[in-house]
Backbone as a printed PyTorch tensor [residue, N CA C, xyz], in Angstrom:
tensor([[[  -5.5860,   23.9560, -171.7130],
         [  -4.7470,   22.9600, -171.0690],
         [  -5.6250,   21.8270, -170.5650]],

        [[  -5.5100,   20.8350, -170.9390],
         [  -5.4240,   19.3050, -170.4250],
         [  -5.5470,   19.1480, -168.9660]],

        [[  -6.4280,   18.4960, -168.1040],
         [  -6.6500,   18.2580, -166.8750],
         [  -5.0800,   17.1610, -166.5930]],

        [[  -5.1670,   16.2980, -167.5380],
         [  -4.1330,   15.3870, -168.0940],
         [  -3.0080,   16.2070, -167.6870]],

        [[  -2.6990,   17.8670, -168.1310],
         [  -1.2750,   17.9750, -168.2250],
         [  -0.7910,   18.7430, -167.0300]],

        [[  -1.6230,   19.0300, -166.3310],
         [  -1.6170,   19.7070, -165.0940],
         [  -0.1950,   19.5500, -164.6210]],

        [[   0.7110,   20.5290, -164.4550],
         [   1.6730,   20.1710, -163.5290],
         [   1.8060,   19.7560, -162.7850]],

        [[   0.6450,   20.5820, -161.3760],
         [   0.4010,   20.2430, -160.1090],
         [   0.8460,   18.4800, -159.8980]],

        [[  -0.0740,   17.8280, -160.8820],
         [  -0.5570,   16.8320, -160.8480],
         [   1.1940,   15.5820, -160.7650]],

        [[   2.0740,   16.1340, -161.4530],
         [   3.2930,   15.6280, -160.9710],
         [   3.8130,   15.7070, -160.4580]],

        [[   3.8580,   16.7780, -159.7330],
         [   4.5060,   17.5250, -158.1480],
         [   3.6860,   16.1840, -157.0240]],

        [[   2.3920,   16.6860, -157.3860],
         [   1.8660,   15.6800, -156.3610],
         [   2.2950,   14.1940, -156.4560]],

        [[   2.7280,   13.7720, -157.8170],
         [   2.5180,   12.4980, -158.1450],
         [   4.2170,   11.8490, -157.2320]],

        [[   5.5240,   13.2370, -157.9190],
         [   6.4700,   12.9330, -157.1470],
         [   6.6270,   13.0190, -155.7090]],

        [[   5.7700,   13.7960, -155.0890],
         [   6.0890,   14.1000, -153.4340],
         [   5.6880,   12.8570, -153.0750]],

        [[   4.3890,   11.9390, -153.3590],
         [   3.8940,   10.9740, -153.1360],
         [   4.5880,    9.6500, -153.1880]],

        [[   5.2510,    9.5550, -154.1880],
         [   6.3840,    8.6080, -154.2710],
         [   7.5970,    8.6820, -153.2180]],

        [[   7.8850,   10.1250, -153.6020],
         [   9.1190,   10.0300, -152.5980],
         [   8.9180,   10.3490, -151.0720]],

        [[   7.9590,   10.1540, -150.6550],
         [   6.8820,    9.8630, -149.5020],
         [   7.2750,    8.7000, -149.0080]],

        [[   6.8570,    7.6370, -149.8380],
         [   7.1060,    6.4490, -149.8800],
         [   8.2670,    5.8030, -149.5890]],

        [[   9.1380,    6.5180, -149.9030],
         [  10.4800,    5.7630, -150.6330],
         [  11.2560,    6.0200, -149.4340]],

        [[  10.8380,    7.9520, -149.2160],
         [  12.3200,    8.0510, -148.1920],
         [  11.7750,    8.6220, -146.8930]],

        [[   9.9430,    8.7490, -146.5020],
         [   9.8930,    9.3400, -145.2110],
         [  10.0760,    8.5780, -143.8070]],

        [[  10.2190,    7.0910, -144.2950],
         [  10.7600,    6.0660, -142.9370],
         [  11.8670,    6.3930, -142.4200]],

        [[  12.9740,    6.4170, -143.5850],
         [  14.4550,    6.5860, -143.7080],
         [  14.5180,    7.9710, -142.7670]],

        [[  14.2060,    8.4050, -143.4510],
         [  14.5640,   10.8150, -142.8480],
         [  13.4420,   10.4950, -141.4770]],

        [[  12.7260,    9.9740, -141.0250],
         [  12.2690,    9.8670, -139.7200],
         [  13.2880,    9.3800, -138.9690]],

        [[  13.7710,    7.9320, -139.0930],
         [  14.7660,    7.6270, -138.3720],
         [  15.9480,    8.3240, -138.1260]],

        [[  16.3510,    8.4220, -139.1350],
         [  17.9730,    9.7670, -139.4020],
         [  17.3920,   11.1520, -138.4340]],

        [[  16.7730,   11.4880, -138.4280],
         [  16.2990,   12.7340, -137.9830],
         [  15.6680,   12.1860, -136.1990]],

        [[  15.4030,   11.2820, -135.9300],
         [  15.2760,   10.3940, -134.8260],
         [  16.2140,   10.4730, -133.6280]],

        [[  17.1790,   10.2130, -134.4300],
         [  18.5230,    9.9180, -134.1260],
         [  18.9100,   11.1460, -133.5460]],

        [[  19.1690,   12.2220, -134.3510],
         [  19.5790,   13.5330, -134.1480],
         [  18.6920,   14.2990, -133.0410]],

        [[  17.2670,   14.3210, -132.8590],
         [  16.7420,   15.1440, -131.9120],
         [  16.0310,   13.9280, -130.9230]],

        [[  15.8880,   12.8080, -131.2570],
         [  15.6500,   11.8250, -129.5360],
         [  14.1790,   11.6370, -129.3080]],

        [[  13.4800,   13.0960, -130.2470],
         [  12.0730,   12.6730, -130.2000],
         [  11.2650,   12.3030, -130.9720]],

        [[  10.5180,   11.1930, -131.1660],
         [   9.9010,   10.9930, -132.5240],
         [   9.0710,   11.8080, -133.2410]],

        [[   7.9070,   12.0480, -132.4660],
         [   7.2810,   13.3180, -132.7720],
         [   7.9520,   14.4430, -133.3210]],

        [[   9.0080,   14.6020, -132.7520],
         [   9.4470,   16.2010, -133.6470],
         [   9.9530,   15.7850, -134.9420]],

        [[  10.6790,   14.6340, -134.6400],
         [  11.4830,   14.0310, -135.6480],
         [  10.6680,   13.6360, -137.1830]],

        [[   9.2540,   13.2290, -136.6110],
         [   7.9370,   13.1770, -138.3480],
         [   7.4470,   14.4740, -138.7580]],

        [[   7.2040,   15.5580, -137.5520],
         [   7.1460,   16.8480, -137.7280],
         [   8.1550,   17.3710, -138.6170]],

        [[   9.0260,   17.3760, -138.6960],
         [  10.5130,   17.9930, -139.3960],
         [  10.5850,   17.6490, -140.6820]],

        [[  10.0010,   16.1270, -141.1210],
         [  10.1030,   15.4720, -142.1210],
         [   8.9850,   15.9850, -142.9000]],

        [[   7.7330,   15.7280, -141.6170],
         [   6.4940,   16.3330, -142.5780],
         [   6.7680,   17.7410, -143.0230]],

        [[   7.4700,   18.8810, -142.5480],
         [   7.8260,   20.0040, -142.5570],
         [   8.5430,   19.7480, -143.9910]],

        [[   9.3340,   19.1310, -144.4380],
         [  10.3950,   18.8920, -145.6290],
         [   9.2410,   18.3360, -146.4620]],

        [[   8.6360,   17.6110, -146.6680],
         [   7.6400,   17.2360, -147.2780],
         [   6.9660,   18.5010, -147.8470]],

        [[   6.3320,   19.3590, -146.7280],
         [   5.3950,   20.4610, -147.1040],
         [   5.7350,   21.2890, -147.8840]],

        [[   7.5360,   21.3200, -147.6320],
         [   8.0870,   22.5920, -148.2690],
         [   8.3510,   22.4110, -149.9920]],

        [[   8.1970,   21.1620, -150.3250],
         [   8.1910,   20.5560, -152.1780],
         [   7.0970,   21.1280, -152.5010]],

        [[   6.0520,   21.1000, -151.5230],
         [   4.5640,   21.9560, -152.3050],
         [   4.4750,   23.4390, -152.4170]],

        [[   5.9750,   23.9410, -151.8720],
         [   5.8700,   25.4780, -151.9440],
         [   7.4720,   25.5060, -152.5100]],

        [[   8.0010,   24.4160, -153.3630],
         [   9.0540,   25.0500, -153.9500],
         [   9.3190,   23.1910, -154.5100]],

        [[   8.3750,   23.5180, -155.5330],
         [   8.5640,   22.0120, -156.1240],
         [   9.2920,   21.9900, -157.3880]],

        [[  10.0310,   22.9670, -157.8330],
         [  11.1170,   23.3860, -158.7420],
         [  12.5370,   23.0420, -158.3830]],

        [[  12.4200,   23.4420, -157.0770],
         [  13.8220,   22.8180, -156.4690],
         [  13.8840,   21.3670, -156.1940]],

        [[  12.5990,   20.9200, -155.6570],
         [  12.9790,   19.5080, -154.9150],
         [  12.8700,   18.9910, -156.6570]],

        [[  11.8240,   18.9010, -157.8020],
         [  11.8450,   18.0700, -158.9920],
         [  13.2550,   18.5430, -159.8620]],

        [[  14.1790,   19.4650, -159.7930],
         [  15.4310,   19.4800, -160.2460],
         [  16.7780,   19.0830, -159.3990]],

        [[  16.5700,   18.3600, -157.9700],
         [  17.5660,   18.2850, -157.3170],
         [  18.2370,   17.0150, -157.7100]],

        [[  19.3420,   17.1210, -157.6950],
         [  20.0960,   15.8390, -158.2720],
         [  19.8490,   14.4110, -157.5200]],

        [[  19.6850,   14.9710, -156.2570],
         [  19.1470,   13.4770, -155.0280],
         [  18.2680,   14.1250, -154.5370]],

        [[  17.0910,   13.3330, -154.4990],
         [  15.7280,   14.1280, -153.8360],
         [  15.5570,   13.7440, -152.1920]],

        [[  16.2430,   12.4830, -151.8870],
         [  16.4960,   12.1010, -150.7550],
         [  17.3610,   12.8870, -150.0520]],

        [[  18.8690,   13.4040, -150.8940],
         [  19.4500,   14.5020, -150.0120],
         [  18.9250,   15.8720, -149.3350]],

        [[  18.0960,   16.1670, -150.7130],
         [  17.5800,   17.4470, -150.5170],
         [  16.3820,   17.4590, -149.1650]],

        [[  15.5560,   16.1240, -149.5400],
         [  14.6340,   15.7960, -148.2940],
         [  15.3090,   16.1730, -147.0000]],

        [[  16.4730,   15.4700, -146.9210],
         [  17.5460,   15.0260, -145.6260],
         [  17.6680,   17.2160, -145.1260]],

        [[  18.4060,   17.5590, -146.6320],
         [  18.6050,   19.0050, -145.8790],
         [  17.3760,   19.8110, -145.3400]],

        [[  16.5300,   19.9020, -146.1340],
         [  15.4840,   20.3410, -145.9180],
         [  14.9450,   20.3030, -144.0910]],

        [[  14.8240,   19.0220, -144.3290],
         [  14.7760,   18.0690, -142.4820],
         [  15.5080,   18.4800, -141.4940]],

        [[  16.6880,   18.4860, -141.7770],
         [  17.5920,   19.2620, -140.9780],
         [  17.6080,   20.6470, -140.4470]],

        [[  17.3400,   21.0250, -141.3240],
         [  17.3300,   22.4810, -141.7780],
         [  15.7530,   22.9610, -140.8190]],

        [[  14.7540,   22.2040, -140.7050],
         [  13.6270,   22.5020, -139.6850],
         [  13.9490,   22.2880, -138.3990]],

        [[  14.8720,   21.2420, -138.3570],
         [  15.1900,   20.4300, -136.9470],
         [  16.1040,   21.8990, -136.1420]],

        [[  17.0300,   21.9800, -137.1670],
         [  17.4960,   22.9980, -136.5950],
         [  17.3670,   24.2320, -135.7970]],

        [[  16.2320,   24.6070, -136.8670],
         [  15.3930,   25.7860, -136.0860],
         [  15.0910,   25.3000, -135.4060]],

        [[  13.7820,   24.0630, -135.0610],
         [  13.6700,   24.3160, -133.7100],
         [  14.7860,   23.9170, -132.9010]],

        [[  15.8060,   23.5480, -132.8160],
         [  16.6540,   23.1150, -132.0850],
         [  16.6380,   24.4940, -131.0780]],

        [[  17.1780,   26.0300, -132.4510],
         [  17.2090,   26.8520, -131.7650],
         [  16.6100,   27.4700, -130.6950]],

        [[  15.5130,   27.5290, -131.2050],
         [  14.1590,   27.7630, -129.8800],
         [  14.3350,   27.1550, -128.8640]],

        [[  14.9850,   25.7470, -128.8150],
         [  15.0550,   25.0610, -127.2620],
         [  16.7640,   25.0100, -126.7480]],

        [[  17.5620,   25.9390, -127.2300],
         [  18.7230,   25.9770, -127.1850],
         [  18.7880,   25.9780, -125.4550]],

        [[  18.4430,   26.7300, -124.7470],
         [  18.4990,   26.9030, -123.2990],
         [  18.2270,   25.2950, -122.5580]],

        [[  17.1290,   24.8510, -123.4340],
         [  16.9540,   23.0320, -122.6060],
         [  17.8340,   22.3550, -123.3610]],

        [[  18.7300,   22.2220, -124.2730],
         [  19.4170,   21.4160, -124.6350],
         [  20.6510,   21.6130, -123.8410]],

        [[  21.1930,   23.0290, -123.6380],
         [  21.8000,   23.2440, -123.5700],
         [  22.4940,   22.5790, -122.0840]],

        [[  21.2960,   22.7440, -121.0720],
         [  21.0170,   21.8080, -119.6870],
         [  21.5780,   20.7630, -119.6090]],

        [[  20.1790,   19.6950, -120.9860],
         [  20.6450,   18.4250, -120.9540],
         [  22.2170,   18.1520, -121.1330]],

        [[  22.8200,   18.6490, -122.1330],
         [  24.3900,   18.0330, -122.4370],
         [  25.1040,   18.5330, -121.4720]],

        [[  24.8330,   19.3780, -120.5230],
         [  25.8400,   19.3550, -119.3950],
         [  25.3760,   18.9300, -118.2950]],

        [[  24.1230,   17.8970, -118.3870],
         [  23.7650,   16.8190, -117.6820],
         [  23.2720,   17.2900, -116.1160]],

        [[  22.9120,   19.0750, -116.4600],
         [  21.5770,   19.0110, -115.0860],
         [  20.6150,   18.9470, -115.4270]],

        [[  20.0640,   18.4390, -116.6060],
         [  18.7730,   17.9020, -116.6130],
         [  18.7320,   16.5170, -117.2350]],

        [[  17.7140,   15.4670, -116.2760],
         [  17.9310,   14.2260, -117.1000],
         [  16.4010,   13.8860, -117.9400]],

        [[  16.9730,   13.9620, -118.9430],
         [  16.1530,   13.6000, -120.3230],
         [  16.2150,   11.8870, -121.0010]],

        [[  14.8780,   11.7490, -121.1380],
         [  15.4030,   10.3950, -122.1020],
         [  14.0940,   10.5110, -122.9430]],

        [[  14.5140,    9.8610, -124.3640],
         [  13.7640,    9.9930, -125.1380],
         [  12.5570,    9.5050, -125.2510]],

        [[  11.3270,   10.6270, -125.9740],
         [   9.8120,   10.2410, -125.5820],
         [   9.8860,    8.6100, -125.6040]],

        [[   8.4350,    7.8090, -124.9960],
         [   8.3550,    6.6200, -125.3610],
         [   7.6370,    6.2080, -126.5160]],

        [[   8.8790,    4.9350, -127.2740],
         [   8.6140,    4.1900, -128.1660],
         [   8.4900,    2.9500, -128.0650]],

        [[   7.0660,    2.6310, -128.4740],
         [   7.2760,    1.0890, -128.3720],
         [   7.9170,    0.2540, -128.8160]],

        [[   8.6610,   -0.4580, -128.0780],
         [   9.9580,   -1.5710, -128.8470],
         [  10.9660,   -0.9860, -128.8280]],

        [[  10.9990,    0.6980, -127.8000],
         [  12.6020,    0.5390, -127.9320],
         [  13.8340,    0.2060, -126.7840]],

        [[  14.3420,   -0.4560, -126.9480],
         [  14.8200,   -0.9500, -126.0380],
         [  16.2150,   -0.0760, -124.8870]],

        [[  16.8420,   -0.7930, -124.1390],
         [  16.9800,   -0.0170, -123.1230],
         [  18.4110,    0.5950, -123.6500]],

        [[  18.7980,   -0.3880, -123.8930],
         [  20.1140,   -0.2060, -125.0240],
         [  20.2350,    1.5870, -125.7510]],

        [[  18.8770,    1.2400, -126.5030],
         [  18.7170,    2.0280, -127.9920],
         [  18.1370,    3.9220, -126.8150]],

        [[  17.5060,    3.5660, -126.1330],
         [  17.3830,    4.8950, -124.8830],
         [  18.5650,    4.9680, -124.5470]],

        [[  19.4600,    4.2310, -123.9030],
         [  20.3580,    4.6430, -123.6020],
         [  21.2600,    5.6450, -124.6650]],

        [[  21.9430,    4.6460, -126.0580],
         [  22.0460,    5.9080, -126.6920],
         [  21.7250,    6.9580, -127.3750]],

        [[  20.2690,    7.1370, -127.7060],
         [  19.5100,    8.1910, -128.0430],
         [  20.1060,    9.5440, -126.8280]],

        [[  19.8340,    8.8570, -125.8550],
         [  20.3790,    9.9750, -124.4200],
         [  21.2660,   10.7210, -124.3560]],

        [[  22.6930,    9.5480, -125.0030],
         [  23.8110,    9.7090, -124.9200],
         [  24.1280,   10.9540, -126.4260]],

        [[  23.2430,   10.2180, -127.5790],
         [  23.7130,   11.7850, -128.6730],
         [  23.0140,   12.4050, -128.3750]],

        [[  22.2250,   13.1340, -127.6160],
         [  21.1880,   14.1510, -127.4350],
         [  22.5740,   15.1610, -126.2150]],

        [[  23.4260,   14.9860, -125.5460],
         [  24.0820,   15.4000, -125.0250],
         [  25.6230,   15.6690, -126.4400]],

        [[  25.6280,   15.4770, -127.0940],
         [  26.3940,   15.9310, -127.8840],
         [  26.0940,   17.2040, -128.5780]],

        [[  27.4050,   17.8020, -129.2130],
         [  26.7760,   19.0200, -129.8030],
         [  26.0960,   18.9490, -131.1320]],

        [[  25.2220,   19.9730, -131.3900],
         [  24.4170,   19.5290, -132.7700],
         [  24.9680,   19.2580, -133.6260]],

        [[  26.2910,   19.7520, -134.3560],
         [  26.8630,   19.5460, -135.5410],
         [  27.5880,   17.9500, -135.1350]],

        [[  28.5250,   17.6930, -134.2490],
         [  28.7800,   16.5840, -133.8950],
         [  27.6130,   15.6320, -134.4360]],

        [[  26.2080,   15.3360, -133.1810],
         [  25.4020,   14.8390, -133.2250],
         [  25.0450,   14.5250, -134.9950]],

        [[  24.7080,   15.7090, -135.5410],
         [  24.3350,   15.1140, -136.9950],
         [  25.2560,   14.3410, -137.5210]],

        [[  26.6390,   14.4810, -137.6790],
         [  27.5190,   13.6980, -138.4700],
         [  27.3000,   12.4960, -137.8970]],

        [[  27.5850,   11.6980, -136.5500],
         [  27.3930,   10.6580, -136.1450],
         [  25.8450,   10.0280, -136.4930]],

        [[  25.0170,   10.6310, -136.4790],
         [  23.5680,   10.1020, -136.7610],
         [  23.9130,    9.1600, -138.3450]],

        [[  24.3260,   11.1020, -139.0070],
         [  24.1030,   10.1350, -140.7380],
         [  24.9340,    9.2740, -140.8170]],

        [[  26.3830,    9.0460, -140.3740],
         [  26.9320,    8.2520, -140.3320],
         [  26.8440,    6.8880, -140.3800]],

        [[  26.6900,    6.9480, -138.8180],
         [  26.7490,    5.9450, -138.0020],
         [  25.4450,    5.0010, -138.0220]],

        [[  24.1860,    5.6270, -138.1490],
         [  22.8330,    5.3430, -138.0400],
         [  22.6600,    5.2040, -138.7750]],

        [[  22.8700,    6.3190, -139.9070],
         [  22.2880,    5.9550, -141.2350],
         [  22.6310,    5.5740, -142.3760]],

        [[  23.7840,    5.0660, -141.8630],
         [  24.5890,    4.6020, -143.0690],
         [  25.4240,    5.0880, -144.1370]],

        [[  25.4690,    6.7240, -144.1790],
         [  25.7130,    7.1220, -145.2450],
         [  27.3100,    7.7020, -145.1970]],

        [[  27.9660,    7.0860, -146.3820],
         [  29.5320,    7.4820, -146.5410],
         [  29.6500,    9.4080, -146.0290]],

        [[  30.9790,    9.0250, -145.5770],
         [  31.8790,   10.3710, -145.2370],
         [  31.3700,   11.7770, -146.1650]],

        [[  31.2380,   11.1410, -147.1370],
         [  31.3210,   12.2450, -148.8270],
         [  29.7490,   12.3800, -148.4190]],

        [[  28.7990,   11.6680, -148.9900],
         [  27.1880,   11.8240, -148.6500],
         [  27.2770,   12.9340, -146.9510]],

        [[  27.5200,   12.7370, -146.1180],
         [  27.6430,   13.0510, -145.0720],
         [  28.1980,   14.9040, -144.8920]],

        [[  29.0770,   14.7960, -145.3740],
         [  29.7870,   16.1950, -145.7150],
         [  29.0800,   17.1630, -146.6750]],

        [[  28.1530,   16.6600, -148.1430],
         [  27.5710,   16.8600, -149.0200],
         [  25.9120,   16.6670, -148.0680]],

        [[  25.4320,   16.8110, -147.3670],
         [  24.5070,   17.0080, -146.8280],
         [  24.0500,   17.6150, -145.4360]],

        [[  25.6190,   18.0430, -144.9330],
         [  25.8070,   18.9030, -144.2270],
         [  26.4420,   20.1560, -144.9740]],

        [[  26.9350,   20.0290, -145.7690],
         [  27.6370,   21.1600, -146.7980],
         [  28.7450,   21.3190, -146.1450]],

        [[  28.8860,   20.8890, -145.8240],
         [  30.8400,   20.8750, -145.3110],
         [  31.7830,   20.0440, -145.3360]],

        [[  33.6810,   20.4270, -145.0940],
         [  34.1550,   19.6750, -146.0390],
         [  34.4770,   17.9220, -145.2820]],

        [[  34.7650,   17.1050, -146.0620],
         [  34.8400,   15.8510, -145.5500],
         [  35.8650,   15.7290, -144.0600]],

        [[  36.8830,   16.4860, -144.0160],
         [  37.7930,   16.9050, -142.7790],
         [  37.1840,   17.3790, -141.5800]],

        [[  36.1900,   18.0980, -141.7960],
         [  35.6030,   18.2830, -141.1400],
         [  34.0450,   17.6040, -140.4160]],

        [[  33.5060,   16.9390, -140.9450],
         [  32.6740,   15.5040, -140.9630],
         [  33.9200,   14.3380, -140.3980]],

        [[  35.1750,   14.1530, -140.5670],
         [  35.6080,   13.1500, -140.5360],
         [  36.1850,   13.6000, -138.8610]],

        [[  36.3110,   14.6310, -138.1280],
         [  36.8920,   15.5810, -137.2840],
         [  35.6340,   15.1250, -136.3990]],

        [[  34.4120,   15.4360, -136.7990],
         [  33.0110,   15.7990, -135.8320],
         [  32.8290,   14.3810, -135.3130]],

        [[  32.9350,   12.9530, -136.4370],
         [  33.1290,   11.8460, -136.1170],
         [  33.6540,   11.4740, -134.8240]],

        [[  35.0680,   11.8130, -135.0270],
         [  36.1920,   11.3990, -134.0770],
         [  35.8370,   11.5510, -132.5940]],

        [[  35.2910,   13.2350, -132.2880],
         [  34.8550,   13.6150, -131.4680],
         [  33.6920,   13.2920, -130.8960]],

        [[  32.9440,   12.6290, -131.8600],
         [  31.7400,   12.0870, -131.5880],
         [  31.4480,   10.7500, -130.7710]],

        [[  32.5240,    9.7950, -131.2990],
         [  33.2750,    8.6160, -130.8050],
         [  33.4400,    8.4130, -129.5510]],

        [[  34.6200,    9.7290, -129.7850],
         [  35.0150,    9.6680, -128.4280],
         [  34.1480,   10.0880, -127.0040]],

        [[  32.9450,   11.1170, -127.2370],
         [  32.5310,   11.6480, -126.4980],
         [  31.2540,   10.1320, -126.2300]],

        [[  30.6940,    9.4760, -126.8650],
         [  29.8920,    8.2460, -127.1360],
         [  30.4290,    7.3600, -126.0460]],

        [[  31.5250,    7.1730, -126.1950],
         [  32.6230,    5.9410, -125.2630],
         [  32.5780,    6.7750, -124.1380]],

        [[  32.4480,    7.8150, -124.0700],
         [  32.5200,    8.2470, -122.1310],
         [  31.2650,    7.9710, -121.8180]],

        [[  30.0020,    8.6170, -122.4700],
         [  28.7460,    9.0800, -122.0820],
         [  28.2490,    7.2820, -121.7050]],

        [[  29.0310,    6.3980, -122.6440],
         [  27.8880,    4.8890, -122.5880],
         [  28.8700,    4.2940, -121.6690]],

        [[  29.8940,    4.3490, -120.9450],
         [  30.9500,    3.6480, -120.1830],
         [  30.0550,    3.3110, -119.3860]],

        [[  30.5600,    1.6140, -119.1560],
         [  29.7330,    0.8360, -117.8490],
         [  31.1950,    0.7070, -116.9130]],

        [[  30.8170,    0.2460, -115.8180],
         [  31.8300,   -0.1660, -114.9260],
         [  32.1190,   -1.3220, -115.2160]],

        [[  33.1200,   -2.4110, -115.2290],
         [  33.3760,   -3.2740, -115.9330],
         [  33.7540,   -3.9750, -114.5770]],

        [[  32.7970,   -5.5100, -114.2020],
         [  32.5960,   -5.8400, -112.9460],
         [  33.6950,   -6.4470, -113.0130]],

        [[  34.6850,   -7.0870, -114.0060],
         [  36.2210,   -7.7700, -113.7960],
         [  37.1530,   -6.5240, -113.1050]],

        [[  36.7430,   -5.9820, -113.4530],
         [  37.9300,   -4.5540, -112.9510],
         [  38.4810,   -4.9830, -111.4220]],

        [[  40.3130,   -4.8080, -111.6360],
         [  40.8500,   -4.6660, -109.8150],
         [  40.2210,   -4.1830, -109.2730]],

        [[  39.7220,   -4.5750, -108.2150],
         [  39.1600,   -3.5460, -106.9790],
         [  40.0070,   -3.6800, -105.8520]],

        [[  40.2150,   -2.5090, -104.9640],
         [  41.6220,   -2.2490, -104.6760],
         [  41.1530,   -2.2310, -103.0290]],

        [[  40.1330,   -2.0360, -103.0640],
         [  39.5130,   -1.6500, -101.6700],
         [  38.9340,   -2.6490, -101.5720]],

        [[  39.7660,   -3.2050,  -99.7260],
         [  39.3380,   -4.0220,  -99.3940],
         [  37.9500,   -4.6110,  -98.4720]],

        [[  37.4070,   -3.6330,  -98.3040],
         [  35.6360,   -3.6820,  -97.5880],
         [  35.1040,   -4.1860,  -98.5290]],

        [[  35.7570,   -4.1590, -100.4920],
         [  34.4030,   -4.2240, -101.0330],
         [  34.7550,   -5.9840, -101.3400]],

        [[  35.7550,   -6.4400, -101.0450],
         [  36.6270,   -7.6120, -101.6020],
         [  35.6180,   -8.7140, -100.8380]],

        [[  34.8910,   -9.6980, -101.6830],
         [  34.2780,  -10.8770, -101.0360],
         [  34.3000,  -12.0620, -101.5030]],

        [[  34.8290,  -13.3260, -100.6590],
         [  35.1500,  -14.4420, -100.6010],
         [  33.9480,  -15.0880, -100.8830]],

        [[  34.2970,  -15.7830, -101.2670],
         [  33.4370,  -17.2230, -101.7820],
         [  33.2070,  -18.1970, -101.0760]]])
């Protein structure tokens, strides 16, 4: 055999490409979902590692980006599990968490990192790929493996739970009480 025909040598050649192509993307998406960056390149690099120990699956998968995405998930998850007891805190909001620091991110973008990190995980993912990452209902359902009704369900709830967690007080609002009422 040919140094030339080395298999290895295309495994490596594809992980490398699709390195390129999609580990910005599945950092952010995966960002989104756990709040920390660090875990969030960990998870990816984790999906990455795992093509070098099952590069049959990732070079026959129909979307190598999906499979990346499950793969990613699929680490995030676990550890999710391991910290199930501190998450579990944060979303019922006796512990206050905000996401590690990033430079440039703004107060806005902490704020809702905060806000899906208090959602539940399956929720949380649908809104991430969604919403964050752009990707249709069908992509979304097909990379969670479940059915679009149910992605379209986790949404709703997701929405809705988003609009409580980011509610500002809205300084036009009646105010009814008159101590707080001041003249001009």
């Amino acid at each position: 055999m040919d140094a030339d025909d080395d298999p290895e040598d295309g495994v490596e050649d594809a992980v490398r490409q699709a390195y390129q192509v999609h580990y910005g993307r599945l950092v952010a998406q995966l960002f989104g979902l756990i709040g920390d960056l660090a875990e969030a390149e960990d998870a990816v690099q984790d999906a990455f590692a795992r093509v070098l120990t099952r590069p049959k699956a990732f070079l026959g998968a129909e979307d190598p980006e999906r499979w990346l995405r499950v793969v990613a998930l699929n680490v995030a998850r676990t550890r999710y599990r391991r910290r199930w007891v501190f998450d579990r805190l944060v979303r019922a909001g006796r512990v206050d968490v905000t996401p590690a620091a990033v430079p440039g991110l703004s107060v806005d973008r902490v704020e809702l990192l905060t806000a899906l990190r208090r959602l539940a995980p399956p929720t949380r993912e649908a809104v991430v790929l969604h919403h964050l990452a752009d990707l249709p209902v069908l992509e979304v359902a097909a990379t969670l493996g479940v059915p679009v009704g149910t992605v379209k369900a986790r949404l709703a709830r997701g929405r809705t739970a988003l609009a409580r967690f980011l509610a500002v007080a809205d300084p036009f609002e009646k105010n009814d009480d008159p101590e707080e009422v001041r003249h001009a």
